Coordinates of C-alpha atoms and ligand atoms in Angstrom, one line a residue:
M1 CA 17.9 24.8 20.2
A2 CA 16.1 22.4 17.8
N3 CA 18.7 21.0 15.1
R4 CA 17.3 20.7 11.3
I5 CA 17.7 17.4 9.7
T6 CA 16.6 17.0 5.8
I7 CA 16.6 13.4 4.5
D8 CA 16.2 14.2 0.5
P9 CA 15.4 11.8 -1.0
I10 CA 14.1 9.0 1.4
T11 CA 15.1 5.6 -0.2
R12 CA 13.5 2.6 -0.6
I13 CA 10.3 3.7 -1.3
E14 CA 8.4 4.5 -4.6
G15 CA 8.6 8.4 -6.0
H16 CA 10.3 11.3 -4.6
L17 CA 10.0 12.1 -0.8
R18 CA 11.6 14.5 1.4
I19 CA 11.5 14.4 5.1
D20 CA 12.6 17.3 7.4
V21 CA 12.5 17.1 11.2
E22 CA 13.5 19.4 13.8
V23 CA 15.3 17.4 16.9
D24 CA 15.6 18.9 20.2
N25 CA 17.3 16.7 23.0
N26 CA 17.6 13.5 20.7
A27 CA 13.7 13.4 19.8
V28 CA 11.7 14.6 17.1
S29 CA 10.2 17.9 18.0
N30 CA 8.6 18.6 14.6
A31 CA 8.0 17.2 11.1
W32 CA 7.7 18.0 7.4
A33 CA 6.4 15.5 4.7
S34 CA 7.2 16.7 1.1
C35 CA 6.5 15.4 -2.0
T36 CA 9.2 16.8 -4.2
M37 CA 8.1 15.2 -7.8
W38 CA 5.1 16.6 -9.6
R39 CA 3.8 14.6 -12.9
G40 CA 0.4 13.5 -13.7
I41 CA -2.6 12.6 -15.6
E42 CA -5.9 13.7 -14.0
N43 CA -6.3 17.0 -16.3
I44 CA -5.2 15.0 -19.4
L45 CA -8.4 13.1 -18.7
K46 CA -10.9 16.3 -19.2
G47 CA -13.1 15.9 -22.7
R48 CA -11.8 12.1 -23.2
D49 CA -14.1 8.8 -23.5
P50 CA -14.6 7.7 -19.7
R51 CA -14.0 4.1 -21.3
D52 CA -10.3 4.9 -21.6
A53 CA -9.4 6.5 -18.5
W54 CA -8.3 3.2 -17.0
L55 CA -5.7 2.8 -19.3
F56 CA -4.2 6.3 -18.4
T57 CA -4.5 6.3 -14.9
Q58 CA -3.0 3.0 -14.4
R59 CA 0.1 4.9 -15.2
F60 CA -0.1 7.0 -12.0
C61 CA 2.3 4.6 -10.9
G62 CA 4.6 1.2 -11.3
V63 CA 4.1 -0.3 -8.1
C64 CA 0.5 -0.3 -7.6
T65 CA -0.2 -1.3 -11.2
T66 CA -3.5 -2.5 -11.0
V67 CA -5.2 -0.4 -8.5
H68 CA -5.7 2.9 -10.6
A69 CA -7.6 0.5 -13.2
M70 CA -9.7 -0.7 -11.1
A71 CA -10.8 2.6 -9.3
S72 CA -11.2 4.1 -12.7
V73 CA -13.7 1.6 -14.0
R74 CA -15.8 1.2 -10.9
S75 CA -16.2 5.0 -10.9
V76 CA -17.6 5.2 -14.5
E77 CA -19.7 2.2 -13.8
D78 CA -20.7 4.1 -10.4
A79 CA -21.8 7.1 -12.5
L80 CA -23.5 5.1 -15.2
K81 CA -25.0 2.7 -12.8
V82 CA -23.7 -0.2 -14.7
Q83 CA -23.4 -3.8 -12.8
V84 CA -20.6 -6.2 -13.9
P85 CA -21.3 -9.9 -14.4
I86 CA -20.2 -12.2 -11.3
N87 CA -17.1 -13.7 -13.3
A88 CA -15.7 -10.6 -14.0
Q89 CA -16.0 -9.5 -10.0
Y90 CA -14.0 -12.7 -9.2
I91 CA -11.5 -12.3 -11.5
R92 CA -10.9 -8.3 -11.0
N93 CA -10.8 -9.7 -7.1
L94 CA -8.0 -12.4 -7.8
I95 CA -5.9 -10.0 -9.7
L96 CA -6.6 -7.4 -6.6
I97 CA -5.5 -10.0 -4.4
A98 CA -2.3 -11.1 -6.3
H99 CA -1.1 -7.9 -6.6
A100 CA -1.3 -6.9 -3.3
L101 CA 0.3 -10.3 -2.2
H102 CA 3.2 -9.5 -4.3
D103 CA 3.3 -5.9 -3.0
H104 CA 3.1 -6.7 0.6
I105 CA 5.8 -9.3 0.4
V106 CA 8.0 -6.8 -1.4
H107 CA 7.5 -4.1 1.2
F108 CA 8.6 -6.0 4.0
Y109 CA 11.6 -7.7 2.6
Q110 CA 13.2 -5.4 -0.4
L111 CA 11.8 -1.8 1.1
S112 CA 11.6 -2.3 4.9
A113 CA 13.6 -5.0 6.5
L114 CA 16.7 -3.5 6.2
D115 CA 15.9 -0.8 8.7
W116 CA 15.8 -3.5 11.4
V117 CA 18.0 -6.5 9.9
D118 CA 21.6 -5.4 10.3
I119 CA 23.7 -7.2 7.0
L120 CA 27.1 -6.8 8.2
Q121 CA 26.1 -8.9 11.2
I122 CA 25.7 -12.0 9.4
P123 CA 29.2 -13.3 8.8
K124 CA 29.2 -13.7 12.5
A125 CA 26.1 -16.0 12.4
D126 CA 26.1 -19.8 13.1
P127 CA 23.9 -21.2 10.3
V128 CA 23.1 -24.4 12.6
A129 CA 22.0 -22.5 15.3
T130 CA 19.7 -20.2 12.8
A131 CA 18.2 -23.2 11.6
K132 CA 17.4 -24.5 15.0
L133 CA 15.9 -21.0 15.5
A134 CA 13.8 -21.2 12.4
E135 CA 12.5 -24.5 13.2
S136 CA 11.4 -23.6 16.5
L137 CA 9.0 -20.6 14.7
S138 CA 7.7 -22.1 11.4
P139 CA 7.6 -25.5 9.5
W140 CA 8.9 -24.0 6.4
T141 CA 11.0 -26.5 4.5
R142 CA 13.6 -23.9 3.4
N143 CA 14.7 -23.2 6.6
S144 CA 17.6 -25.4 6.1
K145 CA 21.4 -25.2 7.5
T146 CA 22.2 -25.5 3.6
E147 CA 20.4 -22.4 2.7
F148 CA 21.4 -20.2 5.5
K149 CA 24.9 -21.3 4.7
A150 CA 24.6 -20.5 1.1
A151 CA 22.8 -17.1 2.2
Q152 CA 25.8 -16.3 4.7
D153 CA 28.3 -17.0 2.0
R154 CA 26.8 -14.6 -0.4
V155 CA 26.8 -11.7 2.0
K156 CA 30.4 -13.0 3.3
A157 CA 31.6 -12.5 -0.4
V158 CA 29.9 -9.1 -1.0
A159 CA 31.5 -7.9 2.1
A160 CA 35.1 -9.3 1.3
S161 CA 34.8 -7.6 -1.9
G162 CA 34.6 -4.2 -0.2
Q163 CA 31.8 -3.1 -2.7
L164 CA 28.5 -3.6 -0.9
G165 CA 26.4 -2.6 -3.9
I166 CA 22.7 -2.0 -3.1
F167 CA 23.9 -2.5 0.3
M168 CA 26.0 0.5 0.6
N169 CA 24.9 3.3 2.9
G170 CA 22.7 1.1 5.1
Y171 CA 23.0 2.4 8.8
W172 CA 24.5 -0.9 9.8
G173 CA 26.3 -1.2 13.4
H174 CA 23.4 1.8 14.3
P175 CA 22.8 1.4 18.2
A176 CA 19.1 0.9 17.4
M177 CA 19.8 -2.1 15.6
H178 CA 19.6 -5.2 18.1
L179 CA 19.0 -8.6 16.3
S180 CA 21.1 -11.7 16.7
P181 CA 23.5 -12.3 13.9
E182 CA 21.2 -15.5 13.7
V183 CA 18.2 -13.7 13.2
N184 CA 19.7 -11.2 11.1
L185 CA 20.7 -14.3 8.8
L186 CA 17.3 -15.8 9.1
A187 CA 15.7 -12.6 7.9
F188 CA 18.1 -12.0 5.1
T189 CA 18.0 -15.5 3.7
H190 CA 13.9 -14.9 3.6
Y191 CA 14.7 -11.5 1.8
V192 CA 16.2 -13.4 -1.0
Q193 CA 13.6 -16.0 -1.2
A194 CA 11.0 -13.3 -1.2
L195 CA 11.9 -12.7 -4.7
E196 CA 11.1 -15.7 -5.8
Y197 CA 7.5 -15.7 -4.4
Q198 CA 6.5 -12.1 -5.0
R199 CA 7.1 -13.2 -8.8
K200 CA 4.8 -16.0 -8.4
A201 CA 2.2 -14.1 -7.4
L202 CA 2.6 -11.4 -10.0
Q203 CA 2.1 -14.7 -12.7
V204 CA -1.1 -14.8 -11.5
V205 CA -1.8 -10.8 -12.4
G206 CA -0.3 -11.7 -15.7
I207 CA -2.2 -14.6 -16.4
L208 CA -5.5 -13.0 -15.9
G209 CA -4.4 -9.5 -16.6
G210 CA -2.8 -10.1 -19.8
K211 CA 0.4 -8.5 -18.7
T212 CA 2.0 -7.0 -15.7
P213 CA 2.7 -4.1 -14.6
H214 CA -0.2 -2.6 -16.3
I215 CA -2.9 -5.1 -16.9
Q216 CA -4.7 -4.9 -20.5
N217 CA -7.9 -6.7 -19.6
L218 CA -10.5 -4.2 -18.1
T219 CA -13.6 -3.0 -19.4
V220 CA -16.3 -0.6 -18.1
G221 CA -19.0 -3.2 -17.6
G222 CA -16.3 -6.1 -16.6
V223 CA -13.5 -7.9 -18.2
A224 CA -12.2 -8.9 -21.6
N225 CA -11.2 -12.3 -20.5
A226 CA -12.9 -15.1 -22.6
I227 CA -13.9 -17.9 -20.8
D228 CA -13.8 -21.3 -22.6
L229 CA -12.9 -24.4 -21.1
D230 CA -12.2 -26.3 -24.5
S231 CA -9.9 -23.4 -25.6
T232 CA -6.1 -23.1 -24.8
S233 CA -6.3 -19.5 -26.1
A234 CA -9.1 -18.4 -23.5
L235 CA -9.0 -18.9 -19.4
D236 CA -9.6 -22.7 -19.4
M237 CA -8.8 -25.4 -16.7
D238 CA -5.4 -25.4 -17.3
K239 CA -4.8 -21.7 -16.6
L240 CA -7.3 -22.0 -13.5
E241 CA -5.0 -24.7 -11.9
M242 CA -1.9 -22.9 -12.8
I243 CA -3.5 -20.1 -10.8
R244 CA -4.1 -22.5 -8.1
E245 CA -0.9 -23.9 -7.9
L246 CA 0.7 -20.5 -8.0
L247 CA -1.3 -19.1 -5.0
G248 CA -0.8 -22.4 -3.0
Q249 CA 2.7 -21.4 -3.3
V250 CA 2.6 -17.9 -2.5
V251 CA 0.4 -18.6 0.4
R252 CA 2.8 -20.8 2.1
F253 CA 5.5 -18.3 1.7
V254 CA 3.3 -15.6 3.5
N255 CA 1.6 -17.7 6.1
E256 CA 5.1 -19.7 7.1
V257 CA 7.7 -16.9 6.2
Y258 CA 6.6 -13.5 6.1
F259 CA 4.1 -13.5 8.8
V260 CA 6.4 -15.6 11.0
D261 CA 9.1 -13.2 10.8
V262 CA 7.3 -9.9 11.0
C263 CA 5.7 -11.4 14.3
A264 CA 9.4 -12.5 15.2
V265 CA 11.2 -9.2 14.2
A266 CA 8.1 -7.2 16.1
G267 CA 8.6 -9.6 19.4
M268 CA 12.3 -8.7 19.3
Y269 CA 11.9 -4.6 19.0
P270 CA 8.9 -4.5 21.6
E271 CA 9.8 -0.6 22.2
W272 CA 8.4 0.2 18.8
F273 CA 5.0 -0.8 19.5
K274 CA 5.3 2.9 21.6
I275 CA 6.7 4.9 18.8
G276 CA 4.9 6.0 15.6
K277 CA 1.4 6.2 16.3
G278 CA 0.6 9.6 15.2
V279 CA -2.8 10.5 13.4
N280 CA -5.4 7.8 15.2
N281 CA -8.0 8.6 12.8
Y282 CA -8.6 5.7 10.4
L283 CA -10.2 5.1 7.2
A284 CA -10.9 1.9 5.0
V285 CA -13.2 1.0 2.5
P286 CA -15.2 -2.3 1.6
D287 CA -13.4 -4.3 -0.7
L288 CA -13.7 -7.5 -2.8
P289 CA -17.5 -7.6 -3.9
L290 CA -19.5 -11.1 -3.9
D291 CA -22.2 -10.2 -6.3
S292 CA -23.0 -8.3 -9.4
A293 CA -24.4 -5.0 -7.6
S294 CA -21.5 -4.9 -5.2
T295 CA -23.7 -5.1 -2.0
S296 CA -21.5 -7.6 -0.1
Y297 CA -18.2 -7.9 0.2
D298 CA -15.4 -9.8 1.8
L299 CA -13.0 -7.0 3.3
P300 CA -15.1 -4.4 5.4
G301 CA -14.7 -0.9 5.4
G302 CA -15.8 2.1 7.8
Y303 CA -13.9 4.5 10.0
I304 CA -12.5 5.3 13.5
M305 CA -12.0 8.6 14.8
N306 CA -9.4 9.5 18.0
G307 CA -8.4 6.0 18.5
N308 CA -12.1 5.1 19.9
I309 CA -11.8 1.5 18.3
A310 CA -15.0 0.5 19.8
G311 CA -16.8 3.6 18.7
V312 CA -16.2 2.3 14.6
H313 CA -18.4 3.6 12.1
S314 CA -19.3 0.9 9.4
F315 CA -19.5 1.7 5.5
E316 CA -22.2 -0.7 4.1
T317 CA -21.1 -0.3 0.5
A318 CA -17.7 0.7 -1.1
A319 CA -19.1 4.0 -2.2
D320 CA -20.6 4.7 1.0
K321 CA -22.8 7.9 1.2
D322 CA -20.7 8.8 4.4
F323 CA -17.6 8.7 2.1
R324 CA -18.7 10.2 -0.6
D325 CA -20.0 13.2 1.2
G326 CA -16.8 13.4 3.7
V327 CA -13.9 13.6 1.3
S328 CA -12.4 16.9 0.6
E329 CA -8.8 18.2 -0.4
D330 CA -7.0 21.0 1.1
V331 CA -4.1 23.0 -0.6
A332 CA -3.0 25.5 2.3
H333 CA 0.2 23.8 2.3
A334 CA 0.7 22.3 -1.2
Y335 CA 2.2 23.9 -4.4
Y336 CA -1.4 24.6 -5.7
H337 CA -3.6 27.9 -5.8
G338 CA -6.9 27.4 -4.0
D339 CA -8.7 29.0 -0.7
K340 CA -10.7 26.4 0.6
P341 CA -10.8 22.6 0.9
L342 CA -12.7 21.2 -2.1
H343 CA -14.7 18.0 -2.9
P344 CA -13.4 15.8 -5.5
Y345 CA -16.3 16.3 -7.8
K346 CA -15.3 20.2 -7.4
G347 CA -11.6 19.6 -7.3
V348 CA -9.3 22.0 -9.0
T349 CA -5.6 21.2 -10.1
D350 CA -3.7 24.5 -10.2
P351 CA -0.1 24.7 -9.7
D352 CA 1.5 27.2 -7.6
F353 CA 5.3 26.3 -7.2
T354 CA 6.8 28.4 -4.4
G355 CA 9.9 26.3 -3.2
W356 CA 9.8 24.6 -0.1
N357 CA 8.7 26.9 2.8
G358 CA 7.9 24.8 6.0
D359 CA 5.6 28.1 7.3
Q360 CA 3.7 28.0 4.0
K361 CA 3.6 25.6 0.8
Y362 CA 6.1 22.8 1.3
S363 CA 4.7 19.8 -1.0
W364 CA 2.9 18.5 -4.3
V365 CA 1.0 16.5 -2.3
K366 CA -2.4 17.8 -1.2
A367 CA -4.1 17.5 2.2
P368 CA -7.0 14.8 1.9
R369 CA -9.6 15.4 4.9
F370 CA -12.8 13.4 6.0
N371 CA -15.4 15.4 7.4
G372 CA -12.4 17.9 8.1
A373 CA -10.0 15.5 9.6
P374 CA -6.8 13.9 8.6
M375 CA -7.1 10.0 8.7
Q376 CA -4.5 7.2 8.6
V377 CA -5.4 4.6 5.9
G378 CA -3.6 1.4 4.9
P379 CA -3.7 -2.4 6.4
L380 CA -3.4 -0.8 9.9
A381 CA -6.9 1.1 9.3
Q382 CA -8.2 -1.8 7.4
V383 CA -7.5 -4.4 10.3
L384 CA -8.7 -1.9 13.0
V385 CA -11.7 -1.2 11.2
G386 CA -12.4 -5.0 10.9
F387 CA -11.4 -6.1 14.3
A388 CA -13.7 -3.3 15.9
Q389 CA -16.6 -5.0 13.7
G390 CA -15.6 -8.3 14.8
H391 CA -15.1 -9.5 11.1
P392 CA -14.2 -13.1 11.5
L393 CA -11.1 -13.3 9.3
T394 CA -9.7 -10.2 10.7
K395 CA -9.9 -11.5 14.1
K396 CA -8.6 -14.8 13.2
Y397 CA -5.3 -13.3 11.9
A398 CA -5.0 -10.5 14.3
G399 CA -5.4 -13.2 17.0
L400 CA -2.5 -15.4 15.4
A401 CA -0.2 -12.7 15.2
L402 CA -0.7 -11.1 18.9
E403 CA 0.0 -14.6 20.1
K404 CA 3.3 -15.2 17.9
I405 CA 4.4 -11.6 19.0
S406 CA 3.5 -12.2 22.7
A407 CA 5.7 -15.3 22.4
V408 CA 8.7 -13.9 21.1
A409 CA 8.3 -10.5 23.0
G410 CA 7.6 -12.5 26.6
V411 CA 4.3 -9.7 27.0
Q412 CA 1.1 -9.8 26.3
A413 CA 0.4 -8.0 23.0
T414 CA -2.8 -6.1 22.3
P415 CA -4.7 -4.6 19.4
A416 CA -3.9 -1.3 20.7
M417 CA -0.2 -2.0 20.3
L418 CA -1.0 -2.0 16.7
E419 CA -1.3 1.7 16.7
S420 CA 2.4 2.1 16.3
T421 CA 5.4 1.9 13.8
L422 CA 6.0 -2.1 14.3
G423 CA 1.9 -2.3 14.1
R424 CA 1.4 -0.8 10.9
H425 CA 3.9 -4.0 9.5
G426 CA 1.9 -6.2 11.9
A427 CA -1.2 -5.3 10.2
R428 CA 0.1 -6.0 6.7
A429 CA 1.0 -9.2 7.7
I430 CA -2.3 -9.7 9.0
R431 CA -4.0 -8.2 5.9
C432 CA -1.7 -10.4 3.8
A433 CA -2.5 -13.6 5.3
M434 CA -6.3 -12.8 5.0
L435 CA -5.8 -12.0 1.5
G436 CA -4.3 -15.3 1.0
E437 CA -7.0 -17.1 2.1
L438 CA -9.6 -15.1 0.2
A439 CA -7.5 -15.5 -3.1
Q440 CA -8.4 -19.3 -3.0
K441 CA -11.7 -19.0 -1.7
H442 CA -12.4 -16.4 -4.9
L443 CA -10.4 -18.7 -7.1
Q444 CA -12.6 -21.7 -6.2
L445 CA -15.9 -19.4 -6.5
L446 CA -14.7 -18.6 -10.0
I447 CA -14.3 -22.2 -10.9
D448 CA -17.8 -23.2 -9.2
N449 CA -19.5 -20.4 -11.2
I450 CA -18.0 -21.0 -14.7
G451 CA -18.7 -25.0 -13.7
Q452 CA -22.3 -23.8 -13.9
G453 CA -22.1 -22.7 -17.3
D454 CA -21.9 -19.0 -16.9
Y455 CA -19.2 -17.8 -19.3
S456 CA -20.3 -14.0 -19.3
V457 CA -17.9 -11.1 -18.6
H458 CA -19.0 -8.0 -19.5
N459 CA -22.5 -5.9 -19.5
P460 CA -21.9 -3.0 -22.1
P461 CA -22.5 0.5 -20.5
E462 CA -24.8 3.2 -22.0
F463 CA -24.0 6.9 -21.9
P464 CA -26.9 9.0 -21.4
S465 CA -26.7 12.7 -22.2
G466 CA -26.6 15.2 -19.5
E467 CA -24.1 15.1 -16.4
Q468 CA -23.4 12.0 -14.1
E469 CA -21.1 11.9 -11.1
G470 CA -19.2 8.5 -9.7
V471 CA -16.7 7.3 -7.4
G472 CA -14.6 4.0 -7.7
T473 CA -12.9 2.9 -4.2
H474 CA -10.4 0.2 -3.9
E475 CA -8.7 -0.7 -0.6
A476 CA -5.2 -0.6 -2.1
P477 CA -2.3 -2.2 -0.6
R478 CA -1.2 1.2 0.8
G479 CA -5.2 2.1 1.7
T480 CA -8.1 3.7 0.9
L481 CA -8.3 4.6 -2.9
S482 CA -10.6 6.9 -4.5
H483 CA -11.1 7.9 -8.2
W484 CA -13.7 10.3 -8.8
I485 CA -15.2 11.3 -12.2
V486 CA -17.9 13.5 -13.6
V487 CA -19.1 12.8 -16.9
K488 CA -20.9 15.2 -19.1
D489 CA -22.7 14.2 -22.7
G490 CA -20.3 10.9 -22.6
K491 CA -17.1 12.9 -22.1
I492 CA -15.2 13.4 -18.8
K493 CA -15.9 16.6 -17.2
N494 CA -13.6 16.4 -14.0
Y495 CA -11.4 13.6 -12.8
Q496 CA -9.8 13.4 -9.4
A497 CA -7.9 10.5 -7.8
V498 CA -7.5 10.7 -3.7
V499 CA -4.8 8.2 -3.4
P500 CA -3.7 6.2 -0.3
S501 CA -0.3 8.0 0.1
T502 CA -2.1 11.4 -0.5
W503 CA -3.7 10.7 2.6
N504 CA -0.8 9.6 4.5
A505 CA 1.9 11.7 3.1
S506 CA -0.3 14.8 3.8
P507 CA 1.1 18.2 4.5
R508 CA -0.5 20.4 7.0
D509 CA -3.8 21.8 6.4
A510 CA -5.2 25.3 6.7
S511 CA -5.8 24.7 10.5
G512 CA -2.1 23.4 10.9
A513 CA -3.1 19.9 11.4
H514 CA -0.3 17.4 10.6
G515 CA -0.9 14.3 8.1
P516 CA -0.2 11.0 9.3
Y517 CA 3.5 10.7 8.1
E518 CA 4.2 13.9 9.9
A519 CA 2.3 13.3 13.3
S520 CA 3.7 9.8 13.4
L521 CA 7.4 11.2 13.4
L522 CA 6.9 13.6 16.5
H523 CA 8.4 12.6 19.9
T524 CA 10.5 9.7 18.1
P525 CA 13.8 9.0 20.2
L526 CA 16.9 9.4 18.1
A527 CA 19.8 7.6 19.1
R528 CA 22.5 9.1 16.6
P529 CA 20.4 11.9 14.9
E530 CA 23.0 12.1 12.2
E531 CA 21.9 8.7 11.4
P532 CA 18.1 9.2 11.5
L533 CA 17.5 5.3 11.3
E534 CA 14.5 5.8 13.2
V535 CA 12.5 8.3 11.3
L536 CA 13.1 5.6 8.2
R537 CA 11.6 2.9 10.2
T538 CA 8.5 5.0 10.9
I539 CA 8.1 6.3 7.3
H540 CA 9.0 2.8 5.6
S541 CA 6.1 1.5 7.9
F542 CA 3.7 3.5 5.7
D543 CA 4.9 2.2 2.6
P544 CA 5.1 5.4 0.7
C545 CA 4.5 5.7 -3.0
M546 CA 4.9 9.2 -4.0
A547 CA 4.4 8.6 -7.6
C548 CA 0.5 8.1 -6.7
A549 CA 0.3 10.5 -4.0
C550 CA 1.2 13.3 -6.8
H551 CA -0.5 12.8 -10.1
T552 CA -1.2 16.3 -11.1
F553 CA -0.4 17.7 -14.4
D554 CA -0.1 21.3 -15.8
P555 CA -1.5 21.0 -19.5
S556 CA 0.4 24.0 -20.5
G557 CA 3.5 22.1 -19.0
Q558 CA 5.0 25.5 -18.2
Q559 CA 5.7 25.1 -14.2
I560 CA 7.3 21.4 -15.0
A561 CA 10.7 23.3 -16.2
K562 CA 11.0 24.9 -12.9
V563 CA 10.6 21.8 -10.9
K564 CA 13.9 21.7 -8.8
V565 CA 14.3 18.0 -7.2
L566 CA 15.8 19.0 -4.2
Ligands
LIG601 NI1 1.7 4.1 -6.2 FE1 -0.7 3.2 -4.6 C1 -1.1 2.0 -3.4 C2 -2.5 3.5 -4.7 S1 -0.5 5.0 -3.2 S2 1.5 2.6 -4.6 O1 -1.4 1.0 -2.5 O2 -3.4 3.9 -4.9 O3 -0.3 5.0 -1.7
LIG602 MG1 -5.1 13.6 -6.9

């Protein structure tokens, strides 16, 4: 008979997620992903000025802080057919990239690495052997035995105190952990260094965005950054050079540490390329526009159905007609009233909390579908879509990653292996390396354009009477994000956000089809079911954010009091 395991809350994520699995013969036979938090902003936007929406929507989340601001202004610009000056595109792109660099680094080290790295093996490591191994993998100058010894001493001191603090409750000594003490020390040392470099990426967001989290520099129609090379209180050459310096340091960390560590750890757990595939429909939108009208992009988009990578469909624009027409949200198993899937322009958010019932309603997350199908979104989707289209930058870093993984694993790694738990980590590292290169490119494009004497940053929007619809998209760190707005006589009539973690954490739909988290857990072997480390590995590989995924709000406030965090 199957045993039920409930993990609530899943930690090292943003927000509140509960996972239930049934385990039969030490393998997962059924799974439920349930968002146990309820909050939100979509409904309070109704009746407001569309130019204010981005300031509200970026409060969906404190992790992907910039992305809901960006998707929001893009949705209004799409509705009003407003183009933004090229300086504004570059500044926006730089903010999005810098934020994503921070986000991916934190995700691997702080949120996921300890699923693979056993902290309590570190006291046994030889720092000299660790330095030798590290030097064979990377030219990173901070891979010295002195740094490794210092990191080891920190772990020894914590272990000796008997108070493990944030490292308490890890599955240390679990049979599915099998890195050598030296590799554990190597990864932990980089865990500590990562804290420094993610902060440098955020400094770029702060310089351009005014502050972080939650930038202040956007407008519908552009950005509010004054450009003046002769004024230290505006965006001048000093600040642009400061950004260049910070990005240089972050990009070096990404290429010489993060990318290398992901490939090495992946090569040491090759069995995890066969686990965690789940939903093999993939969706990504084009992003990082290169012109005012947003007709060409540095990141490609499209979709793949049933793992048919060669049969990829491309999106021409970030708000492609196929995408606009194809999205709907189903609430059959979510705590909302509604009897059929609705397109986001017609989306309704009417709460119906029943308590967890695996056969009926069990999550605050809606079930987004594309042409009726569940879709996996995120760096893996983006890398597969780009690879399938022959996108040169994707091919460059995907090729490099597969080469490094093959060298460590001793077997030839293939793009199809990326469709797995470890593949999601690999794809995130590939995407991060691509973004590092693009950060430097977009900074140069901005400097060159300013050098031509173009200081313009904003085109004022005009609101015609009548009704307009718009969608703003962004390929956020966790995947495809879309904000859908209906404007009527200059005011917001309806607003829906369909968010990356909503796609991935989706519950079943009316037809019973699983969302990506659920599907990826099926058949996962559990070495020790009472310590379900393997479930955490797969769920963490998606980088969940429940704060984003569930942002609905009941204006009467009545249901909120009944919500129980289980
Ligand atoms: Ni709150 Fe987010 C991202 C968005 S949700 S983190 O990336 O949008 O998946
Ligand atoms: Mg929503």
